[in-house]
Tab-separated table of C-alpha atoms and ligand atoms in Angstrom:
chain	number	residue	atom	x	y	z
A	235	MET	CA	0.000	0.000	0.000
A	236	SER	CA	2.953	2.316	0.238
A	237	ASN	CA	3.377	4.931	-2.439
A	238	GLY	CA	6.574	6.626	-1.368
A	239	SER	CA	8.582	3.906	-2.972
A	240	LEU	CA	7.398	4.078	-6.549
A	241	ARG	CA	10.306	3.896	-8.972
A	242	THR	CA	10.060	6.713	-11.511
A	243	LEU	CA	11.716	7.900	-14.718
A	244	ASP	CA	14.678	9.221	-12.719
A	245	ARG	CA	15.636	5.638	-12.025
A	246	LEU	CA	16.090	4.964	-15.771
A	247	GLY	CA	19.171	7.143	-15.878
A	248	ASP	CA	20.582	7.977	-19.300
A	249	VAL	CA	18.163	6.744	-21.957
A	250	ASN	CA	20.104	8.149	-24.881
A	251	GLY	CA	20.245	5.612	-27.699
A	252	THR	CA	17.969	3.124	-25.931
A	253	ARG	CA	14.556	1.792	-26.867
A	254	VAL	CA	11.941	2.305	-24.178
A	255	PHE	CA	8.574	0.574	-24.081
A	256	VAL	CA	5.905	2.911	-22.706
A	257	ARG	CA	2.549	1.440	-21.679
A	258	VAL	CA	0.138	4.316	-22.179
A	259	ASP	CA	-3.589	4.619	-21.637
A	260	PHE	CA	-4.842	5.646	-25.050
A	261	ASN	CA	-8.211	4.002	-24.467
A	262	VAL	CA	-9.926	7.101	-25.824
A	263	PRO	CA	-13.482	7.636	-27.043
A	264	LEU	CA	-13.838	7.407	-30.828
A	265	ALA	CA	-16.510	8.976	-33.019
A	266	ASP	CA	-16.790	8.594	-36.789
A	267	GLY	CA	-13.367	6.985	-37.009
A	268	SER	CA	-11.429	9.640	-35.137
A	269	VAL	CA	-10.539	10.460	-31.555
A	270	ALA	CA	-13.405	12.350	-29.905
A	271	ASP	CA	-11.503	13.379	-26.773
A	272	ASP	CA	-7.692	13.329	-26.631
A	273	SER	CA	-7.328	14.182	-22.910
A	274	ARG	CA	-5.805	10.820	-22.081
A	275	ILE	CA	-3.276	11.260	-24.879
A	276	ARG	CA	-2.352	14.752	-23.750
A	277	ALA	CA	-2.015	13.599	-20.152
A	278	THR	CA	0.943	11.402	-21.017
A	279	ILE	CA	2.796	13.860	-23.260
A	280	PRO	CA	5.120	15.021	-20.434
A	281	THR	CA	6.441	11.477	-20.029
A	282	ILE	CA	6.821	10.998	-23.772
A	283	ARG	CA	8.612	14.312	-24.215
A	284	GLU	CA	10.957	13.712	-21.332
A	285	LEU	CA	12.033	10.388	-22.795
A	286	LEU	CA	12.363	11.823	-26.291
A	287	ASP	CA	14.428	14.722	-24.977
A	288	GLY	CA	16.675	12.188	-23.320
A	289	GLY	CA	17.376	10.644	-26.715
A	290	ALA	CA	15.270	7.477	-26.438
A	291	ALA	CA	13.290	5.787	-29.185
A	292	LEU	CA	9.804	4.915	-27.923
A	293	ILE	CA	7.549	1.945	-28.435
A	294	LEU	CA	4.119	3.031	-27.227
A	295	ALA	CA	1.296	0.591	-26.598
A	296	SER	CA	-2.253	0.687	-25.268
A	297	HIS	CA	-5.498	-1.185	-25.370
A	298	LEU	CA	-8.534	0.394	-27.000
A	299	GLY	CA	-12.066	-0.723	-26.210
A	300	ARG	CA	-13.012	-4.368	-25.833
A	301	PRO	CA	-11.999	-6.360	-28.924
A	302	LYS	CA	-11.912	-9.542	-26.787
A	303	GLY	CA	-8.697	-11.049	-28.077
A	304	ALA	CA	-9.175	-10.652	-31.842
A	305	PRO	CA	-8.529	-7.862	-34.360
A	306	LYS	CA	-11.471	-5.539	-34.914
A	307	GLN	CA	-11.353	-2.995	-37.694
A	308	GLU	CA	-13.134	-0.261	-35.707
A	309	LEU	CA	-10.741	-0.627	-32.766
A	310	ARG	CA	-7.488	-0.209	-34.665
A	311	MET	CA	-5.030	2.330	-33.312
A	312	ALA	CA	-4.688	4.315	-36.563
A	313	PRO	CA	-6.863	7.269	-35.458
A	314	VAL	CA	-5.007	7.313	-32.142
A	315	ALA	CA	-1.674	7.611	-33.995
A	316	VAL	CA	-3.073	10.648	-35.826
A	317	ALA	CA	-4.252	12.248	-32.572
A	318	LEU	CA	-0.917	11.516	-30.888
A	319	GLN	CA	0.950	13.097	-33.766
A	320	GLU	CA	-1.205	16.203	-33.370
A	321	ALA	CA	-0.782	16.288	-29.584
A	322	LEU	CA	2.983	16.130	-30.038
A	323	GLY	CA	2.822	19.076	-32.401
A	324	GLY	CA	5.388	17.573	-34.754
A	325	ALA	CA	7.917	17.017	-31.958
A	326	ALA	CA	8.482	13.468	-33.197
A	327	PRO	CA	7.313	11.269	-36.041
A	328	VAL	CA	4.744	8.648	-34.998
A	329	ARG	CA	4.546	5.439	-36.949
A	330	GLY	CA	1.708	2.985	-36.468
A	331	VAL	CA	2.812	-0.644	-36.577
A	332	GLY	CA	1.215	-4.068	-36.010
A	333	MET	CA	1.330	-6.562	-33.148
A	334	PRO	CA	4.640	-7.181	-31.353
A	335	ALA	CA	5.736	-10.482	-32.844
A	336	GLU	CA	4.977	-9.545	-36.459
A	337	PRO	CA	8.146	-9.351	-38.595
A	338	SER	CA	7.158	-5.906	-39.907
A	339	THR	CA	6.876	-4.637	-36.326
A	340	MET	CA	10.263	-6.056	-35.384
A	341	GLU	CA	11.765	-4.491	-38.477
A	342	ALA	CA	10.240	-1.069	-37.754
A	343	VAL	CA	11.427	-1.185	-34.154
A	344	GLU	CA	14.943	-2.244	-35.074
A	345	GLY	CA	15.160	0.572	-37.597
A	346	MET	CA	14.162	3.290	-35.127
A	347	GLY	CA	16.421	6.220	-34.399
A	348	ALA	CA	16.588	8.405	-31.288
A	349	GLY	CA	13.528	10.596	-30.886
A	350	GLU	CA	11.266	8.375	-32.980
A	351	ILE	CA	7.993	6.751	-31.919
A	352	VAL	CA	6.203	3.625	-33.000
A	353	LEU	CA	2.688	2.910	-31.778
A	354	LEU	CA	1.796	-0.768	-31.525
A	355	GLU	CA	-1.596	-2.080	-32.573
A	356	ASN	CA	-4.349	-2.508	-29.941
A	357	LEU	CA	-2.855	-4.822	-27.305
A	358	ARG	CA	-6.193	-6.520	-26.697
A	359	PHE	CA	-6.194	-7.881	-30.262
A	360	ASP	CA	-4.045	-10.617	-28.709
A	361	PRO	CA	-5.843	-12.813	-26.163
A	362	GLY	CA	-2.567	-13.005	-24.214
A	363	GLU	CA	-2.936	-9.402	-23.070
A	364	GLU	CA	-5.974	-9.983	-20.875
A	365	THR	CA	-4.837	-13.430	-19.716
A	366	ASN	CA	-1.474	-11.997	-18.643
A	367	GLU	CA	0.261	-14.564	-20.776
A	368	PRO	CA	4.055	-14.811	-20.424
A	369	ALA	CA	4.527	-15.543	-24.148
A	370	PHE	CA	2.766	-12.335	-25.152
A	371	ALA	CA	4.664	-10.364	-22.513
A	372	GLY	CA	7.853	-11.926	-23.880
A	373	ALA	CA	7.086	-10.663	-27.374
A	374	LEU	CA	6.624	-7.168	-25.933
A	375	ALA	CA	9.797	-7.434	-23.849
A	376	ASP	CA	11.806	-8.323	-26.941
A	377	LEU	CA	11.168	-4.844	-28.327
A	378	ALA	CA	12.835	-2.690	-25.695
A	379	ASP	CA	15.694	-2.024	-23.281
A	380	GLY	CA	13.506	-0.536	-20.552
A	381	TYR	CA	9.870	-0.253	-19.466
A	382	VAL	CA	7.770	2.704	-18.380
A	383	ASP	CA	4.138	2.436	-17.244
A	384	ASP	CA	2.125	5.614	-17.618
A	385	ALA	CA	-1.258	3.901	-17.924
A	386	PHE	CA	-2.865	4.582	-14.571
A	387	GLY	CA	-6.287	3.707	-15.997
A	388	ALA	CA	-5.089	0.125	-16.597
A	389	ALA	CA	-3.165	-0.341	-13.331
A	390	HIS	CA	-5.929	-2.342	-11.634
A	391	ARG	CA	-5.834	-5.139	-14.195
A	392	ALA	CA	-3.296	-7.950	-14.125
A	393	HIS	CA	-2.822	-7.834	-17.890
A	394	ALA	CA	0.350	-8.735	-19.772
A	395	SER	CA	1.452	-5.201	-20.644
A	396	VAL	CA	1.159	-3.958	-17.058
A	397	SER	CA	1.951	-7.085	-15.068
A	398	ALA	CA	3.838	-9.951	-16.766
A	399	LEU	CA	5.848	-7.543	-18.940
A	400	PRO	CA	7.379	-5.420	-16.165
A	401	GLU	CA	8.022	-8.636	-14.223
A	402	LEU	CA	9.928	-10.009	-17.185
A	403	MET	CA	11.872	-6.795	-17.636
A	404	LEU	CA	12.954	-6.824	-13.987
A	405	ALA	CA	13.790	-10.528	-14.089
A	406	SER	CA	16.082	-9.876	-17.034
A	407	GLY	CA	17.882	-6.980	-15.357
A	408	ARG	CA	16.065	-4.221	-17.207
A	409	GLU	CA	14.257	-1.315	-15.511
A	410	ALA	CA	10.500	-1.068	-15.028
A	411	VAL	CA	9.368	2.315	-13.721
A	412	ALA	CA	6.372	4.631	-13.461
A	413	GLY	CA	5.915	7.515	-15.883
A	414	ARG	CA	5.105	11.046	-14.702
A	415	LEU	CA	1.343	10.700	-15.079
A	416	LEU	CA	1.139	7.441	-13.171
A	417	ALA	CA	3.407	8.774	-10.421
A	418	HIS	CA	1.306	11.926	-10.138
A	419	GLU	CA	-1.933	9.946	-9.864
A	420	VAL	CA	-0.451	7.790	-7.120
A	421	GLU	CA	0.773	10.864	-5.272
A	422	VAL	CA	-2.534	12.763	-5.443
A	423	LEU	CA	-4.815	9.821	-4.752
A	424	GLY	CA	-2.384	8.610	-2.089
A	425	ARG	CA	-2.938	11.896	-0.296
A	426	LEU	CA	-6.703	11.197	-0.256
A	427	ARG	CA	-6.089	7.685	0.940
A	428	GLU	CA	-3.607	8.464	3.668
A	429	GLY	CA	-3.763	11.961	5.029
A	430	PRO	CA	-6.581	14.139	3.703
A	431	ASP	CA	-7.214	17.535	5.266
A	432	ARG	CA	-10.542	17.531	7.107
A	433	PRO	CA	-13.436	17.789	6.741
A	434	TYR	CA	-13.186	15.297	3.906
A	435	VAL	CA	-16.413	15.095	1.866
A	436	ALA	CA	-17.009	12.546	-0.884
A	437	ILE	CA	-19.712	12.965	-3.501
A	438	LEU	CA	-20.862	9.773	-5.157
A	439	GLY	CA	-23.296	9.386	-8.000
A	440	GLY	CA	-23.594	7.578	-11.292
A	441	ALA	CA	-25.605	4.661	-12.434
A	442	LYS	CA	-25.129	1.556	-10.349
A	443	VAL	CA	-24.717	1.255	-6.623
A	444	SER	CA	-23.465	-2.301	-7.175
A	445	ASP	CA	-20.390	-0.886	-8.996
A	446	LYS	CA	-19.567	1.286	-6.037
A	447	LEU	CA	-20.372	-0.669	-2.883
A	448	GLY	CA	-16.665	-1.297	-2.326
A	449	VAL	CA	-15.900	2.413	-2.612
A	450	ILE	CA	-18.757	3.348	-0.321
A	451	ASP	CA	-17.509	0.880	2.260
A	452	ALA	CA	-13.911	2.123	2.026
A	453	LEU	CA	-14.920	5.780	2.023
A	454	ILE	CA	-16.942	5.371	5.213
A	455	ASP	CA	-13.607	4.581	6.898
A	456	ARG	CA	-12.035	7.758	5.586
A	457	VAL	CA	-14.510	10.578	5.027
A	458	ASP	CA	-16.525	12.789	7.342
A	459	THR	CA	-19.541	13.079	5.053
A	460	LEU	CA	-20.788	11.138	2.047
A	461	LEU	CA	-23.132	12.949	-0.333
A	462	ILE	CA	-24.994	10.564	-2.600
A	463	GLY	CA	-26.827	11.498	-5.797
A	464	GLY	CA	-27.274	9.861	-9.198
A	465	ALA	CA	-29.290	6.734	-9.795
A	466	MET	CA	-27.535	4.969	-6.937
A	467	ALA	CA	-29.313	7.204	-4.444
A	468	PHE	CA	-32.605	5.464	-5.228
A	469	THR	CA	-31.420	2.116	-3.931
A	470	LEU	CA	-30.540	3.831	-0.646
A	471	LEU	CA	-33.804	5.779	-0.569
A	472	ALA	CA	-35.764	2.579	-1.271
A	473	ALA	CA	-33.840	0.740	1.455
A	474	GLY	CA	-34.949	3.447	3.865
A	475	GLY	CA	-38.583	2.869	2.942
A	476	GLY	CA	-39.008	5.679	0.407
A	477	SER	CA	-41.295	5.491	-2.633
A	478	VAL	CA	-39.071	6.035	-5.646
A	479	GLY	CA	-41.511	5.435	-8.515
A	480	ARG	CA	-39.844	3.924	-11.577
A	481	SER	CA	-36.356	5.162	-10.660
A	482	LEU	CA	-33.450	2.729	-10.988
A	483	VAL	CA	-33.336	0.510	-7.920
A	484	GLU	CA	-31.097	-2.517	-7.522
A	485	SER	CA	-33.412	-4.531	-5.332
A	486	ASP	CA	-30.816	-7.255	-4.768
A	487	ARG	CA	-28.596	-4.668	-3.083
A	488	LEU	CA	-30.963	-3.357	-0.435
A	489	ASP	CA	-29.277	-5.369	2.327
A	490	ASP	CA	-25.823	-4.184	1.213
A	491	VAL	CA	-26.787	-0.535	1.355
A	492	ARG	CA	-28.476	-1.022	4.730
A	493	ALA	CA	-25.228	-2.544	5.989
A	494	ALA	CA	-23.320	0.462	4.669
A	495	GLN	CA	-25.752	2.792	6.404
A	496	THR	CA	-25.327	0.922	9.695
A	497	LYS	CA	-21.556	1.069	9.401
A	498	ALA	CA	-21.677	4.802	8.657
A	499	ASP	CA	-23.932	5.415	11.653
A	500	SER	CA	-21.625	3.519	13.985
A	501	GLN	CA	-18.612	5.509	12.763
A	502	GLY	CA	-20.333	8.858	12.923
A	503	VAL	CA	-20.162	9.382	9.165
A	504	ALA	CA	-23.150	11.198	7.709
A	505	ILE	CA	-24.617	9.772	4.508
A	506	VAL	CA	-26.641	12.555	2.942
A	507	LEU	CA	-29.269	11.544	0.385
A	508	PRO	CA	-31.287	13.764	-1.956
A	509	SER	CA	-34.365	15.397	-0.471
A	510	ASP	CA	-35.859	16.368	-3.836
A	511	VAL	CA	-35.413	15.067	-7.364
A	512	VAL	CA	-36.108	16.054	-10.939
A	513	ALA	CA	-38.531	13.435	-12.234
A	514	ALA	CA	-40.021	12.675	-15.639
A	515	ALA	CA	-42.148	9.979	-17.266
A	516	GLU	CA	-39.361	9.205	-19.747
A	517	ALA	CA	-35.652	9.920	-20.035
A	518	THR	CA	-35.677	12.088	-23.149
A	519	ASP	CA	-34.146	15.464	-23.952
A	520	ASP	CA	-37.542	17.116	-24.302
A	521	ALA	CA	-39.111	15.460	-21.275
A	522	GLY	CA	-41.538	17.447	-19.158
A	523	VAL	CA	-40.054	17.492	-15.675
A	524	THR	CA	-41.375	17.991	-12.180
A	525	ILE	CA	-39.587	18.466	-8.899
A	526	VAL	CA	-40.813	15.969	-6.325
A	527	PRO	CA	-39.753	14.841	-2.837
A	528	ALA	CA	-37.061	12.169	-3.181
A	529	SER	CA	-38.904	9.665	-0.987
A	530	ALA	CA	-42.345	10.302	-2.463
A	531	ILE	CA	-41.864	9.988	-6.205
A	532	PRO	CA	-45.172	9.290	-7.992
A	533	ASP	CA	-45.463	5.693	-9.236
A	534	ASP	CA	-45.334	6.654	-12.923
A	535	LEU	CA	-42.236	8.863	-12.731
A	536	ILE	CA	-38.471	8.258	-12.841
A	537	GLY	CA	-36.006	10.257	-10.749
A	538	LEU	CA	-33.354	11.460	-13.189
A	539	ASP	CA	-31.487	14.203	-11.357
A	540	ILE	CA	-31.133	15.684	-7.883
A	541	GLY	CA	-33.391	18.662	-7.291
A	542	PRO	CA	-32.499	22.305	-6.527
A	543	GLU	CA	-33.009	21.959	-2.794
A	544	THR	CA	-30.593	19.023	-2.725
A	545	VAL	CA	-28.010	20.955	-4.737
A	546	GLU	CA	-28.287	23.719	-2.165
A	547	ARG	CA	-27.940	21.308	0.786
A	548	PHE	CA	-24.916	19.627	-0.813
A	549	ALA	CA	-23.374	23.045	-1.519
A	550	GLN	CA	-23.822	24.070	2.138
A	551	ILE	CA	-21.930	20.989	3.281
A	552	LEU	CA	-19.180	21.479	0.689
A	553	VAL	CA	-18.502	25.035	1.846
A	554	ASP	CA	-16.621	23.772	4.911
A	555	ALA	CA	-14.793	20.923	3.210
A	556	LYS	CA	-11.003	20.872	2.994
A	557	THR	CA	-10.855	17.791	0.790
A	558	ILE	CA	-13.424	16.763	-1.802
A	559	LEU	CA	-13.588	13.600	-3.856
A	560	TRP	CA	-16.212	13.348	-6.572
A	561	ASN	CA	-17.159	10.288	-8.538
A	562	GLY	CA	-20.308	9.831	-10.571
A	563	PRO	CA	-22.714	12.374	-12.080
A	564	MET	CA	-25.679	13.543	-10.003
A	565	GLY	CA	-28.168	12.792	-12.766
A	566	MET	CA	-28.518	11.746	-16.367
A	567	PHE	CA	-26.449	14.790	-17.345
A	568	GLU	CA	-26.195	13.723	-21.000
A	569	LEU	CA	-29.764	15.018	-21.368
A	570	GLU	CA	-30.125	18.740	-20.708
A	571	PRO	CA	-33.280	18.503	-18.530
A	572	PHE	CA	-31.263	16.346	-16.083
A	573	ALA	CA	-27.905	18.151	-16.162
A	574	GLU	CA	-28.561	20.882	-13.628
A	575	GLY	CA	-27.762	18.823	-10.529
A	576	THR	CA	-24.349	17.824	-11.839
A	577	ARG	CA	-23.704	21.388	-12.984
A	578	GLY	CA	-24.742	22.829	-9.619
A	579	VAL	CA	-22.571	20.436	-7.627
A	580	ALA	CA	-19.615	21.023	-9.977
A	581	ARG	CA	-19.984	24.764	-9.444
A	582	ALA	CA	-20.225	24.304	-5.695
A	583	VAL	CA	-17.005	22.252	-5.658
A	584	ALA	CA	-15.324	24.803	-7.896
A	585	SER	CA	-16.251	27.704	-5.632
A	586	VAL	CA	-14.771	26.355	-2.399
A	587	GLY	CA	-11.116	26.320	-1.431
A	588	ALA	CA	-10.911	22.562	-0.810
A	589	PHE	CA	-8.426	20.264	-2.470
A	590	SER	CA	-10.700	18.666	-5.071
A	591	VAL	CA	-10.340	15.505	-7.090
A	592	VAL	CA	-12.724	14.162	-9.729
A	593	GLY	CA	-12.505	10.576	-10.917
A	594	GLY	CA	-14.582	8.438	-13.267
A	595	GLY	CA	-15.005	8.512	-17.025
A	596	ASP	CA	-18.500	9.978	-17.082
A	597	SER	CA	-17.831	12.400	-14.244
A	598	ILE	CA	-14.878	13.859	-16.108
A	599	ALA	CA	-16.875	14.001	-19.337
A	600	ALA	CA	-19.522	15.953	-17.407
A	601	VAL	CA	-16.977	18.355	-15.921
A	602	ARG	CA	-15.479	18.992	-19.363
A	603	ARG	CA	-18.865	19.501	-20.945
A	604	LEU	CA	-19.540	22.161	-18.364
A	605	GLY	CA	-16.166	23.767	-19.024
A	606	LEU	CA	-15.238	23.449	-15.344
A	607	GLU	CA	-12.109	21.304	-15.591
A	608	GLY	CA	-9.950	24.232	-14.465
A	609	SER	CA	-11.886	24.427	-11.208
A	610	PHE	CA	-10.626	21.113	-9.863
A	611	ASP	CA	-7.180	20.362	-8.508
A	612	HIS	CA	-6.998	16.979	-10.131
A	613	LEU	CA	-8.946	15.103	-12.787
A	614	SER	CA	-7.979	11.492	-12.387
A	615	THR	CA	-7.420	9.607	-15.648
A	616	GLY	CA	-8.381	6.326	-14.030
A	617	GLY	CA	-11.964	5.130	-13.709
A	618	GLY	CA	-11.982	1.726	-12.067
A	619	ALA	CA	-8.307	2.126	-11.189
A	620	SER	CA	-8.882	5.340	-9.207
A	621	LEU	CA	-11.715	3.749	-7.269
A	622	GLU	CA	-9.813	0.563	-6.478
A	623	PHE	CA	-6.821	2.626	-5.407
A	624	LEU	CA	-8.993	4.740	-3.114
A	625	GLU	CA	-10.534	1.579	-1.691
A	626	GLY	CA	-7.048	0.807	-0.434
A	627	ARG	CA	-6.530	-2.227	-2.640
A	628	SER	CA	-3.134	-2.940	-4.102
A	629	LEU	CA	-3.103	-2.602	-7.874
A	630	PRO	CA	-0.972	-5.104	-9.835
A	631	GLY	CA	0.289	-2.446	-12.252
A	632	ILE	CA	1.538	-0.323	-9.349
A	633	THR	CA	2.853	-2.961	-6.958
A	634	ILE	CA	5.344	-4.137	-9.568
A	635	LEU	CA	6.776	-0.590	-9.824
A	636	GLU	CA	7.384	-0.246	-6.090
A	637	GLY	CA	10.506	-0.904	-4.101
B	40	LIG	P1	-18.371	7.353	-13.756
B	40	LIG	O1	-18.043	6.869	-15.150
B	40	LIG	O2	-18.024	8.788	-13.566
B	40	LIG	O3	-17.810	6.452	-12.699
B	40	LIG	P2	-20.906	5.992	-13.765
B	40	LIG	O4	-20.465	5.204	-14.949
B	40	LIG	O5	-21.058	5.291	-12.479
B	40	LIG	O6	-19.969	7.277	-13.590
B	40	LIG	O7	-22.338	6.619	-14.043
B	40	LIG	C1	-22.564	7.506	-15.106
B	40	LIG	C2	-23.958	7.352	-15.640
B	40	LIG	O8	-24.938	7.441	-14.622
B	40	LIG	C3	-24.295	8.440	-16.634
B	40	LIG	O9	-24.392	7.867	-17.909
B	40	LIG	C4	-25.620	8.991	-16.138
B	40	LIG	O10	-26.559	9.198	-17.176
B	40	LIG	C5	-26.115	7.911	-15.213
B	40	LIG	N1	-27.053	8.416	-14.217
B	40	LIG	C6	-26.836	9.317	-13.249
B	40	LIG	N2	-27.952	9.575	-12.554
B	40	LIG	C7	-28.935	8.814	-13.096
B	40	LIG	C8	-30.335	8.626	-12.815
B	40	LIG	N3	-30.930	9.294	-11.830
B	40	LIG	N4	-31.009	7.739	-13.568
B	40	LIG	C9	-30.386	7.053	-14.556
B	40	LIG	N5	-29.095	7.201	-14.875
B	40	LIG	C10	-28.361	8.071	-14.154
B	41	LIG	MG1	-18.890	5.290	-16.325
């Protein structure tokens, strides 16, 4: 669980004339065959530049989507190579190549000069990536003299490129270290995990309470107050006897959320649920909406956002916070009638002086859509990885880089 002992780029020493494998998280959203949001690419540019400036040749690799172990035309890395080239602003040529063991890949890698980049094809086109297969890791290891992991978003998975590969590198006397992005994530999230300034308030939302029971449980041990919005609030409201209409309720989780509530009570942690919600008969972008009490939603309506009174109550609590963690939108923010709760909470976080961290793919998309990314101290690039890290679990992709 320690994070002071992460080996970083400094440990690599002089990289001039060497070939460095960099595991990046270029699992970016695509639309119409191009990269729709290049934030994850831009986040790793400092690591790439530092290595290039040092005179290394770079082999970059990532997964993209869920091809399930076989090539899929729409999940090829070609558009990512274009976006990377743009993000680098011509600082280095980027060449897209195939899978590691292909002769053409080997040839391209062997012909690389200092300051050049090749981008491997989607790692998950090979079934060995997700099964952490030594043979696949071996093919990756054959390409480089050293290994850098900058893919925080993939650190919670024991996959070949983040687990077996660095193990192999170390076993063969080569370095395996964390890139700047990964090290920064571990530092910032480590601060939330180990010594947050108090009061520490966490805001949880999003779709499924079942995805986040582990986080809720771990956060109860760490925070002073837990504000809960999003669809997950309805499972808690229903567990407390509320009428939630046709809102999303995971009825097989009622006992779990009751147990969480009991634990919170015994530790003096307040779980604050919505008092009013924005409800509609259907989730559409021209839905007629009404504001109703959160525990008395009419039978024919769905709760799709937290209401104005709840936004105000959450904002009041956030005013005093010194540390804020936010994961999960407050409502179905993709549709304008249900975006106001997320917007209001984002503004409330932005307006207080607390150290604020946002994690989660959809939460960050929401913050960007609202143009509020500058208002947070840290936007974590990890979704599942951030949450597992905050739960206090050890992540295979990080453990191997420690010591
Ligand atoms: P993150 O990716 O930030 O971890 P999640 O994936 O858990 O967040 O949840 C995001 C999704 O939750 C969004 O697509 C949003 O529309 C949905 N959501 C939030 N509130 C509601 C609600 N009240 N009813 C239905 N869906 C909701
Ligand atoms: Mg999500």
